[in-house]
Short mmCIF file of C-alpha atoms in Angstrom, two decimals:
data_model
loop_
_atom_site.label_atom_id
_atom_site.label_comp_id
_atom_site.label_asym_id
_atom_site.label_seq_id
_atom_site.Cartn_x
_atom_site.Cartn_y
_atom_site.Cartn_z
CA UNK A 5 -83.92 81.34 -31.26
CA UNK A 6 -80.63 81.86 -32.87
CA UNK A 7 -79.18 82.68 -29.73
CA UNK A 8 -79.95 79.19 -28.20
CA UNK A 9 -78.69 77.63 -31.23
CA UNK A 10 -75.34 79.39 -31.27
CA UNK A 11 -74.70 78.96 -27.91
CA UNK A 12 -75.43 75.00 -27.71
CA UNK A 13 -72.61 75.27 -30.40
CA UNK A 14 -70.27 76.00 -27.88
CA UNK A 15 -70.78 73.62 -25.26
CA UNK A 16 -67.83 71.38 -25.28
CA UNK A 17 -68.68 67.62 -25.73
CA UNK A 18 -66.95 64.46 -23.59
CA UNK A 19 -65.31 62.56 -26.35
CA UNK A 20 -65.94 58.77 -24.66
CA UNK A 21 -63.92 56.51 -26.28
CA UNK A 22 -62.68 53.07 -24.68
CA UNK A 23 -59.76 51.62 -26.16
CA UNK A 24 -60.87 48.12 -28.22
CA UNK A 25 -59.83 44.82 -26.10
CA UNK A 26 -57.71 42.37 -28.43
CA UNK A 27 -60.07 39.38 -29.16
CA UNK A 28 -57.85 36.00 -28.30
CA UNK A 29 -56.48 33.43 -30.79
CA UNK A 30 -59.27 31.69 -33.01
CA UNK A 31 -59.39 27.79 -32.57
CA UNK A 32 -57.91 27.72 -36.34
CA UNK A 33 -55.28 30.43 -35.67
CA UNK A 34 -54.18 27.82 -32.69
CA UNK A 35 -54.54 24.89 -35.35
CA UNK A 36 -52.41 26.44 -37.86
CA UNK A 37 -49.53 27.99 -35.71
CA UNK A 38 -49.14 25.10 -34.25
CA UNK A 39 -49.33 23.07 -37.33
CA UNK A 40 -46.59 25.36 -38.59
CA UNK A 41 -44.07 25.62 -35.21
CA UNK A 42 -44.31 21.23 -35.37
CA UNK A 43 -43.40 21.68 -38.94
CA UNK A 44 -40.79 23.53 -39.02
CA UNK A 45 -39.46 22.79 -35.02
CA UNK A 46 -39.65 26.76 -33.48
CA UNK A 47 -39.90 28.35 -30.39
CA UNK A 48 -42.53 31.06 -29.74
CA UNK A 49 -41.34 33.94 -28.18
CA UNK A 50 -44.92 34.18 -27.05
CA UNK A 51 -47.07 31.28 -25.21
CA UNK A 52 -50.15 30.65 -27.87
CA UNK A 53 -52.07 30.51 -24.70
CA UNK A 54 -51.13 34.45 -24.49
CA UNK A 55 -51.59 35.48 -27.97
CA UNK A 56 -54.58 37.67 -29.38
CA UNK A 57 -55.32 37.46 -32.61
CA UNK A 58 -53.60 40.23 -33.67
CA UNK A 59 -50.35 38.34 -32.69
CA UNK A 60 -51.10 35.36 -33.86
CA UNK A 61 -51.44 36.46 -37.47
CA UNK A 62 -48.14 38.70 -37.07
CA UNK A 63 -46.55 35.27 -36.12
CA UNK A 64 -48.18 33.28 -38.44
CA UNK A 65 -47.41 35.59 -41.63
CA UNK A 66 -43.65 36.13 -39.90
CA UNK A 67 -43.64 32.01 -39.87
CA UNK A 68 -44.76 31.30 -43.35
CA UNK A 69 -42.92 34.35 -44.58
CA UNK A 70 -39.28 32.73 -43.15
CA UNK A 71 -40.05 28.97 -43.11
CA UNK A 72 -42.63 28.66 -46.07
CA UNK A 73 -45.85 27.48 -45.23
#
């Protein structure tokens, strides 16, 4: 019984792994950036349309960091 144990041991294993899809914007991440562009009169590099969320809180926290909220 050892023997079956040892040698399951060294069976190599798929590693499945599926790369994590960026969620898009949140209604109030659209709210706020685009609260904050009127505000402060900029132009996106990026559509908001196109953003993830990701993006839009790297532009929002770039925005507020520059312009002030």
């Amino acid at each position: 019984s050892s023997d079956v144990c040892s040698s399951d041991l060294n069976h190599t294993m798929k590693l499945v792994y599926t790369v994590k899809k960026d969620s898009p914007i949140t209604p109030a991440q659209r709210r706020y950036l685009a609260a904050l562009v009127h505000k402060h009169n900029i132009n996106l590099e990026i559509p908001v349309e196109e953003m993830t969320k990701s993006i839009a809180s790297r532009q929002i926290d770039t925005i507020i960091a520059q312009y002030g909220k």
